[in-house]
Amino acid sequence: MVVVPGLRLNNGVTIPQLGFGVFQIPQEQTQQVVEDALEAGYRHIDTAAAYGNEAGVGAAIAACGIPREQVFITTKLRNGEHGSASAAFEASRQALGVDVIDLYLIHWPVPSQGLFLDAWQALEKIVAADGARAIGVSNFLPEHLDTLVAQASIVPAVNQIELHPSFQQPGLCARSRALGIAVEGYSPLGQGADLTAATVSELARKHGATPAQIVLAWHLGVGNIAIPKSVHPERIRENLAAAGITLRPDELDAITELDSAVRIGADPAKAAFTQM
Ligand SMILES: NC(=O)c1ccc[n+]([C@@H]2O[C@H](COP(=O)([O-])OP(=O)(O)OC[C@H]3O[C@@H](n4cnc5c(N)ncnc54)[C@H](OP(=O)(O)O)[C@@H]3O)[C@@H](O)[C@H]2O)c1
């Protein structure tokens, strides 16, 4: 079985650098898909209260027979619950059926709401009470990170952001890393759209690999945490096997050159997302 490297976060907790995302997987399908992922060898699952499938993730973790401490679980605080983060955390913990969440993230900064500092204080209390092993943020831009770090007792362990070959956010990655915050790439395959780039196909041919494996090997090679999603067992296995592929520095650079700075998802500066 392929060995997924561990990445040490700023508080000493280790996160598997390649994980499995469950966004848009319907609740009724989630248990089976997560069981497939755990059977394939993933030991890091990324969900969110807003995905509506935490209970499916929890059911898979309970059923799989893998000791709880061997599976890293991330979930996220909904945008409409920044003012009630402690209760939202309890609801996630219950839905997942676990005592401790490995990584709890503020899903979006929602700057128009002006509540992410309040939410962060609640997350710091959750860590103090041993409810979460690490806390972090998602979709935070440099100005949100700076505001947070100026007030926080705990520096976020992770910033989970949209990140794939055609949208790399180099400035945000550099700012996050300068603050000691690990960069986690969501939509790491560009939701499939980045798999047809000629550079990616060429490297895939050269390495006897698939385009998805090349893109994921690039993430790992440049130091990102990556959390691809698939509902198909063969792709689930294919994506995990990317951890066994090492790209040379010039090959990493060739993919880095594909950045066209065009987002797929919402812009965190403008997005309100109060419905999530
Ligand atoms: N924090 C946030 O705001 C946020 C936002 C978006 C996503 N996320 C997280 O990031 C995770 C991944 O992002 P994502 O789901 O948006 O996009 P993604 O992982 O980049 O791409 C998923 C898409 O690619 C397809 N795919 C997967 N493996 C493939 C392969 N080997 N070959 C060809 N196609 C493949 C999937 O189809 P099939 O399923 O049909 O295989 C699906 O359509 C999410 O599940 C979630 O955990 C976080």
CSV table of C-alpha atoms and ligand atoms in Angstrom, one decimal:
chain,number,residue,atom,x,y,z
A,1,MET,CA,0.0,0.0,0.0
A,2,VAL,CA,1.2,3.5,-0.9
A,3,VAL,CA,2.5,5.6,2.0
A,4,VAL,CA,1.0,9.0,2.3
A,5,PRO,CA,3.5,11.5,3.8
A,6,GLY,CA,2.5,13.3,7.0
A,7,LEU,CA,2.9,17.0,7.3
A,8,ARG,CA,3.6,18.5,10.8
A,9,LEU,CA,1.3,21.5,11.6
A,10,ASN,CA,2.4,24.5,13.7
A,11,ASN,CA,1.2,22.9,16.9
A,12,GLY,CA,3.0,19.6,16.4
A,13,VAL,CA,-0.1,17.6,15.1
A,14,THR,CA,0.6,15.6,12.0
A,15,ILE,CA,-1.9,15.6,9.1
A,16,PRO,CA,-1.8,13.1,6.2
A,17,GLN,CA,-0.8,15.3,3.2
A,18,LEU,CA,-3.2,13.5,0.9
A,19,GLY,CA,-6.8,13.2,2.1
A,20,PHE,CA,-10.3,12.6,0.8
A,21,GLY,CA,-13.0,15.3,0.4
A,22,VAL,CA,-16.7,14.6,0.5
A,23,PHE,CA,-18.2,17.9,-0.8
A,24,GLN,CA,-21.4,17.2,-2.9
A,25,ILE,CA,-21.6,13.5,-1.9
A,26,PRO,CA,-25.2,12.9,-0.8
A,27,GLN,CA,-25.6,11.9,2.8
A,28,GLU,CA,-27.1,8.5,1.8
A,29,GLN,CA,-24.1,7.7,-0.4
A,30,THR,CA,-21.4,9.1,2.0
A,31,GLN,CA,-20.9,6.1,4.3
A,32,GLN,CA,-20.2,3.7,1.4
A,33,VAL,CA,-17.9,6.2,-0.4
A,34,VAL,CA,-15.9,7.0,2.8
A,35,GLU,CA,-15.7,3.2,3.6
A,36,ASP,CA,-14.3,2.8,0.0
A,37,ALA,CA,-11.8,5.6,0.7
A,38,LEU,CA,-10.7,4.1,4.0
A,39,GLU,CA,-10.4,0.6,2.5
A,40,ALA,CA,-8.2,2.1,-0.3
A,41,GLY,CA,-5.9,3.5,2.4
A,42,TYR,CA,-6.9,7.2,3.0
A,43,ARG,CA,-6.6,8.2,6.6
A,44,HIS,CA,-7.7,11.8,6.3
A,45,ILE,CA,-11.4,12.7,5.6
A,46,ASP,CA,-12.5,16.3,4.9
A,47,THR,CA,-16.2,17.2,5.5
A,48,ALA,CA,-18.1,20.2,6.7
A,49,ALA,CA,-21.4,20.9,8.5
A,50,ALA,CA,-22.6,22.6,5.4
A,51,TYR,CA,-22.1,19.5,3.3
A,52,GLY,CA,-24.9,17.8,5.2
A,53,ASN,CA,-23.0,14.5,5.3
A,54,GLU,CA,-21.1,14.4,8.6
A,55,ALA,CA,-23.3,11.5,9.9
A,56,GLY,CA,-22.3,9.5,6.8
A,57,VAL,CA,-18.6,10.1,7.5
A,58,GLY,CA,-19.1,9.2,11.1
A,59,ALA,CA,-21.0,6.0,10.2
A,60,ALA,CA,-18.1,4.9,8.0
A,61,ILE,CA,-15.5,5.6,10.7
A,62,ALA,CA,-17.5,3.6,13.2
A,63,ALA,CA,-18.0,0.7,10.8
A,64,CYS,CA,-14.5,0.5,9.3
A,65,GLY,CA,-12.7,-1.1,12.2
A,66,ILE,CA,-9.7,1.2,11.9
A,67,PRO,CA,-8.7,2.6,15.3
A,68,ARG,CA,-10.1,6.2,15.7
A,69,GLU,CA,-6.7,7.7,16.3
A,70,GLN,CA,-5.5,6.5,12.9
A,71,VAL,CA,-8.1,8.5,10.9
A,72,PHE,CA,-7.7,12.3,10.7
A,73,ILE,CA,-11.1,14.1,10.5
A,74,THR,CA,-11.6,17.7,9.5
A,75,THR,CA,-15.0,19.5,9.7
A,76,LYS,CA,-16.0,23.1,9.3
A,77,LEU,CA,-18.1,25.8,11.0
A,78,ARG,CA,-21.1,27.0,8.9
A,79,ASN,CA,-21.2,30.6,7.9
A,80,GLY,CA,-24.4,31.3,9.7
A,81,GLU,CA,-23.0,29.9,13.0
A,82,HIS,CA,-20.0,32.2,13.6
A,83,GLY,CA,-21.8,33.6,16.6
A,84,SER,CA,-22.6,30.2,18.0
A,85,ALA,CA,-19.5,28.2,17.2
A,86,SER,CA,-19.4,26.3,20.4
A,87,ALA,CA,-22.9,24.8,19.9
A,88,ALA,CA,-22.2,24.2,16.2
A,89,PHE,CA,-19.0,22.3,17.2
A,90,GLU,CA,-21.0,20.1,19.5
A,91,ALA,CA,-23.5,19.4,16.7
A,92,SER,CA,-20.7,18.4,14.4
A,93,ARG,CA,-19.1,16.2,17.0
A,94,GLN,CA,-22.4,14.4,17.6
A,95,ALA,CA,-23.1,14.0,13.9
A,96,LEU,CA,-19.6,12.5,13.4
A,97,GLY,CA,-20.0,10.4,16.6
A,98,VAL,CA,-16.5,11.2,17.8
A,99,ASP,CA,-15.1,12.8,21.0
A,100,VAL,CA,-12.3,14.7,19.3
A,101,ILE,CA,-12.2,16.4,15.9
A,102,ASP,CA,-8.7,16.5,14.5
A,103,LEU,CA,-9.0,19.8,12.6
A,104,TYR,CA,-11.9,22.3,13.0
A,105,LEU,CA,-12.0,25.1,10.4
A,106,ILE,CA,-13.9,28.4,10.0
A,107,HIS,CA,-15.4,27.6,6.6
A,108,TRP,CA,-15.5,31.1,5.1
A,109,PRO,CA,-14.5,34.5,6.7
A,110,VAL,CA,-17.7,36.2,5.6
A,111,PRO,CA,-16.2,39.6,6.2
A,112,SER,CA,-19.6,41.3,5.7
A,113,GLN,CA,-20.8,39.5,8.8
A,114,GLY,CA,-17.9,40.7,11.0
A,115,LEU,CA,-18.0,37.7,13.3
A,116,PHE,CA,-14.9,35.5,12.5
A,117,LEU,CA,-12.9,36.9,15.4
A,118,ASP,CA,-15.7,35.8,17.8
A,119,ALA,CA,-15.8,32.4,16.1
A,120,TRP,CA,-12.0,32.1,16.5
A,121,GLN,CA,-12.2,32.8,20.2
A,122,ALA,CA,-14.8,30.0,20.6
A,123,LEU,CA,-12.5,27.7,18.6
A,124,GLU,CA,-9.6,28.5,20.9
A,125,LYS,CA,-11.8,27.4,23.9
A,126,ILE,CA,-12.6,24.2,22.1
A,127,VAL,CA,-8.9,23.4,21.8
A,128,ALA,CA,-8.4,24.3,25.5
A,129,ALA,CA,-11.1,21.8,26.3
A,130,ASP,CA,-9.5,19.1,24.2
A,131,GLY,CA,-12.4,19.0,21.7
A,132,ALA,CA,-10.2,19.6,18.7
A,133,ARG,CA,-6.5,18.7,18.2
A,134,ALA,CA,-6.0,21.6,15.8
A,135,ILE,CA,-8.0,24.6,14.5
A,136,GLY,CA,-7.7,26.6,11.3
A,137,VAL,CA,-9.5,28.6,8.7
A,138,SER,CA,-10.7,28.2,5.1
A,139,ASN,CA,-11.0,30.7,2.3
A,140,PHE,CA,-9.2,33.4,4.3
A,141,LEU,CA,-7.4,36.0,2.2
A,142,PRO,CA,-4.2,37.8,3.5
A,143,GLU,CA,-6.2,40.6,5.1
A,144,HIS,CA,-8.4,38.1,7.0
A,145,LEU,CA,-5.3,36.2,8.2
A,146,ASP,CA,-3.6,39.4,9.3
A,147,THR,CA,-6.7,40.6,11.2
A,148,LEU,CA,-7.1,37.1,12.9
A,149,VAL,CA,-3.4,36.7,13.8
A,150,ALA,CA,-3.3,40.2,15.3
A,151,GLN,CA,-6.0,39.2,17.8
A,152,ALA,CA,-5.5,35.4,18.2
A,153,SER,CA,-3.8,33.4,21.0
A,154,ILE,CA,-3.5,30.4,18.6
A,155,VAL,CA,-2.2,30.9,15.0
A,156,PRO,CA,-4.4,28.8,12.6
A,157,ALA,CA,-2.8,25.5,11.8
A,158,VAL,CA,-4.2,25.4,8.2
A,159,ASN,CA,-5.7,27.7,5.6
A,160,GLN,CA,-7.8,25.5,3.3
A,161,ILE,CA,-8.2,27.4,0.0
A,162,GLU,CA,-9.1,26.8,-3.7
A,163,LEU,CA,-5.9,25.6,-5.2
A,164,HIS,CA,-5.1,23.7,-8.4
A,165,PRO,CA,-2.8,24.2,-11.4
A,166,SER,CA,-5.0,26.8,-13.1
A,167,PHE,CA,-5.6,28.7,-9.8
A,168,GLN,CA,-2.6,28.7,-7.5
A,169,GLN,CA,-3.0,31.9,-5.4
A,170,PRO,CA,0.8,32.3,-4.9
A,171,GLY,CA,0.5,35.4,-2.8
A,172,LEU,CA,-2.0,33.9,-0.4
A,173,CYS,CA,0.1,30.7,-0.1
A,174,ALA,CA,3.2,32.7,0.7
A,175,ARG,CA,1.4,34.8,3.3
A,176,SER,CA,-0.1,31.7,4.9
A,177,ARG,CA,3.3,30.0,5.1
A,178,ALA,CA,5.1,33.1,6.4
A,179,LEU,CA,2.6,33.0,9.3
A,180,GLY,CA,3.3,29.3,9.9
A,181,ILE,CA,0.0,28.2,8.5
A,182,ALA,CA,-0.1,25.1,6.3
A,183,VAL,CA,-1.7,25.4,2.9
A,184,GLU,CA,-4.4,22.9,2.1
A,185,GLY,CA,-5.7,22.8,-1.5
A,186,TYR,CA,-9.4,22.3,-2.1
A,187,SER,CA,-10.8,21.4,-5.5
A,188,PRO,CA,-7.2,20.1,-6.1
A,189,LEU,CA,-8.0,18.7,-9.5
A,190,GLY,CA,-9.8,21.9,-10.5
A,191,GLN,CA,-13.0,19.8,-10.2
A,192,GLY,CA,-11.6,17.8,-13.1
A,193,ALA,CA,-11.1,20.8,-15.4
A,194,ASP,CA,-7.3,20.9,-15.0
A,195,LEU,CA,-6.8,17.3,-16.1
A,196,THR,CA,-6.8,18.0,-19.8
A,197,ALA,CA,-3.9,20.5,-19.8
A,198,ALA,CA,-1.3,19.4,-22.4
A,199,THR,CA,1.6,19.7,-19.8
A,200,VAL,CA,-0.3,17.4,-17.5
A,201,SER,CA,-1.1,14.8,-20.2
A,202,GLU,CA,2.5,14.9,-21.4
A,203,LEU,CA,3.8,14.3,-17.8
A,204,ALA,CA,1.2,11.5,-17.3
A,205,ARG,CA,2.5,9.7,-20.4
A,206,LYS,CA,6.1,10.1,-19.3
A,207,HIS,CA,5.4,8.7,-15.8
A,208,GLY,CA,2.9,6.0,-16.9
A,209,ALA,CA,0.4,7.8,-14.6
A,210,THR,CA,-3.0,9.4,-15.0
A,211,PRO,CA,-3.5,13.2,-15.3
A,212,ALA,CA,-5.1,13.2,-11.8
A,213,GLN,CA,-2.1,11.5,-10.3
A,214,ILE,CA,0.2,14.0,-11.9
A,215,VAL,CA,-1.8,17.0,-10.6
A,216,LEU,CA,-1.9,15.4,-7.1
A,217,ALA,CA,1.8,14.6,-7.2
A,218,TRP,CA,2.4,18.2,-8.0
A,219,HIS,CA,0.4,19.3,-4.9
A,220,LEU,CA,2.5,17.0,-2.7
A,221,GLY,CA,5.7,18.0,-4.4
A,222,VAL,CA,5.2,21.8,-3.7
A,223,GLY,CA,4.1,21.1,-0.1
A,224,ASN,CA,0.3,21.5,-0.3
A,225,ILE,CA,-2.1,19.3,1.5
A,226,ALA,CA,-4.6,18.0,-1.1
A,227,ILE,CA,-8.1,16.5,-0.6
A,228,PRO,CA,-9.5,15.2,-3.9
A,229,LYS,CA,-13.1,13.9,-4.1
A,230,SER,CA,-14.4,11.0,-6.1
A,231,VAL,CA,-17.4,8.7,-5.7
A,232,HIS,CA,-15.8,6.0,-7.9
A,233,PRO,CA,-13.7,3.3,-6.2
A,234,GLU,CA,-11.2,3.1,-9.1
A,235,ARG,CA,-10.6,6.9,-9.1
A,236,ILE,CA,-10.5,6.9,-5.3
A,237,ARG,CA,-7.6,4.3,-5.5
A,238,GLU,CA,-6.0,6.1,-8.5
A,239,ASN,CA,-5.9,9.4,-6.6
A,240,LEU,CA,-4.3,7.9,-3.5
A,241,ALA,CA,-1.6,6.2,-5.6
A,242,ALA,CA,-0.4,9.7,-6.5
A,243,ALA,CA,1.5,9.7,-3.2
A,244,GLY,CA,3.9,7.1,-4.8
A,245,ILE,CA,4.9,9.5,-7.7
A,246,THR,CA,7.7,12.0,-7.4
A,247,LEU,CA,8.0,14.8,-9.9
A,248,ARG,CA,11.4,16.4,-10.6
A,249,PRO,CA,11.8,20.1,-9.8
A,250,ASP,CA,11.5,21.0,-13.5
A,251,GLU,CA,8.4,19.0,-13.8
A,252,LEU,CA,6.9,20.7,-10.8
A,253,ASP,CA,7.8,24.1,-12.4
A,254,ALA,CA,6.1,23.1,-15.7
A,255,ILE,CA,2.8,22.6,-13.8
A,256,THR,CA,3.3,25.8,-11.7
A,257,GLU,CA,3.5,27.6,-15.0
A,258,LEU,CA,-0.1,26.7,-15.7
A,259,ASP,CA,-1.6,29.2,-13.3
A,260,SER,CA,-4.1,31.4,-15.1
A,261,ALA,CA,-5.5,33.0,-11.9
A,262,VAL,CA,-9.1,32.1,-12.7
A,263,ARG,CA,-11.2,30.8,-9.9
A,264,ILE,CA,-13.9,28.1,-10.1
A,265,GLY,CA,-15.5,28.8,-6.7
A,266,ALA,CA,-16.6,32.0,-5.0
A,267,ASP,CA,-14.4,35.0,-4.1
A,268,PRO,CA,-14.0,35.0,-0.3
A,269,ALA,CA,-13.8,38.8,-0.3
A,270,LYS,CA,-17.3,39.2,-1.7
A,271,ALA,CA,-19.1,36.0,-0.8
A,272,ALA,CA,-21.6,36.3,1.9
A,273,PHE,CA,-22.8,32.7,2.0
A,274,THR,CA,-24.9,33.3,5.0
A,275,GLN,CA,-27.1,30.4,3.8
A,276,MET,CA,-24.4,27.8,4.4
B,1,LIG,N1,-13.3,24.8,2.1
B,1,LIG,C1,-14.1,25.0,1.0
B,1,LIG,O1,-14.8,26.0,0.8
B,1,LIG,C2,-14.2,23.9,0.0
B,1,LIG,C3,-14.8,24.2,-1.3
B,1,LIG,C4,-14.8,23.1,-2.2
B,1,LIG,C5,-14.2,21.9,-1.9
B,1,LIG,N2,-13.7,21.7,-0.6
B,1,LIG,C6,-13.1,20.3,-0.3
B,1,LIG,O2,-12.3,19.9,-1.3
B,1,LIG,C7,-12.7,18.6,-1.7
B,1,LIG,C8,-12.3,18.4,-3.2
B,1,LIG,O3,-12.8,19.4,-4.0
B,1,LIG,P1,-13.9,19.3,-5.1
B,1,LIG,O4,-14.8,18.1,-4.8
B,1,LIG,O5,-14.5,20.6,-5.3
B,1,LIG,O6,-13.0,19.1,-6.5
B,1,LIG,P2,-11.8,18.0,-7.0
B,1,LIG,O7,-11.5,17.1,-5.9
B,1,LIG,O8,-10.8,18.9,-7.6
B,1,LIG,O9,-12.5,17.3,-8.2
B,1,LIG,C9,-13.6,16.4,-8.0
B,1,LIG,C10,-14.2,16.1,-9.4
B,1,LIG,O10,-13.1,15.5,-10.2
B,1,LIG,C11,-13.6,14.2,-10.5
B,1,LIG,N3,-12.5,13.2,-10.3
B,1,LIG,C12,-12.0,12.8,-9.2
B,1,LIG,N4,-10.9,12.0,-9.4
B,1,LIG,C13,-10.8,11.9,-10.7
B,1,LIG,C14,-9.9,11.2,-11.5
B,1,LIG,N5,-8.9,10.4,-11.0
B,1,LIG,N6,-10.0,11.3,-12.9
B,1,LIG,C15,-11.0,12.1,-13.4
B,1,LIG,N7,-11.9,12.8,-12.7
B,1,LIG,C16,-11.8,12.7,-11.3
B,1,LIG,C17,-14.8,13.9,-9.6
B,1,LIG,O11,-15.7,13.0,-10.3
B,1,LIG,P3,-16.3,11.7,-9.6
B,1,LIG,O12,-16.7,11.9,-8.2
B,1,LIG,O13,-17.5,11.4,-10.5
B,1,LIG,O14,-15.2,10.7,-9.7
B,1,LIG,C18,-15.4,15.3,-9.4
B,1,LIG,O15,-16.2,15.6,-10.4
B,1,LIG,C19,-14.2,18.6,-1.5
B,1,LIG,O16,-14.7,17.3,-1.5
B,1,LIG,C20,-14.2,19.3,-0.1
B,1,LIG,O17,-13.8,18.3,0.9
B,1,LIG,C21,-13.6,22.7,0.3
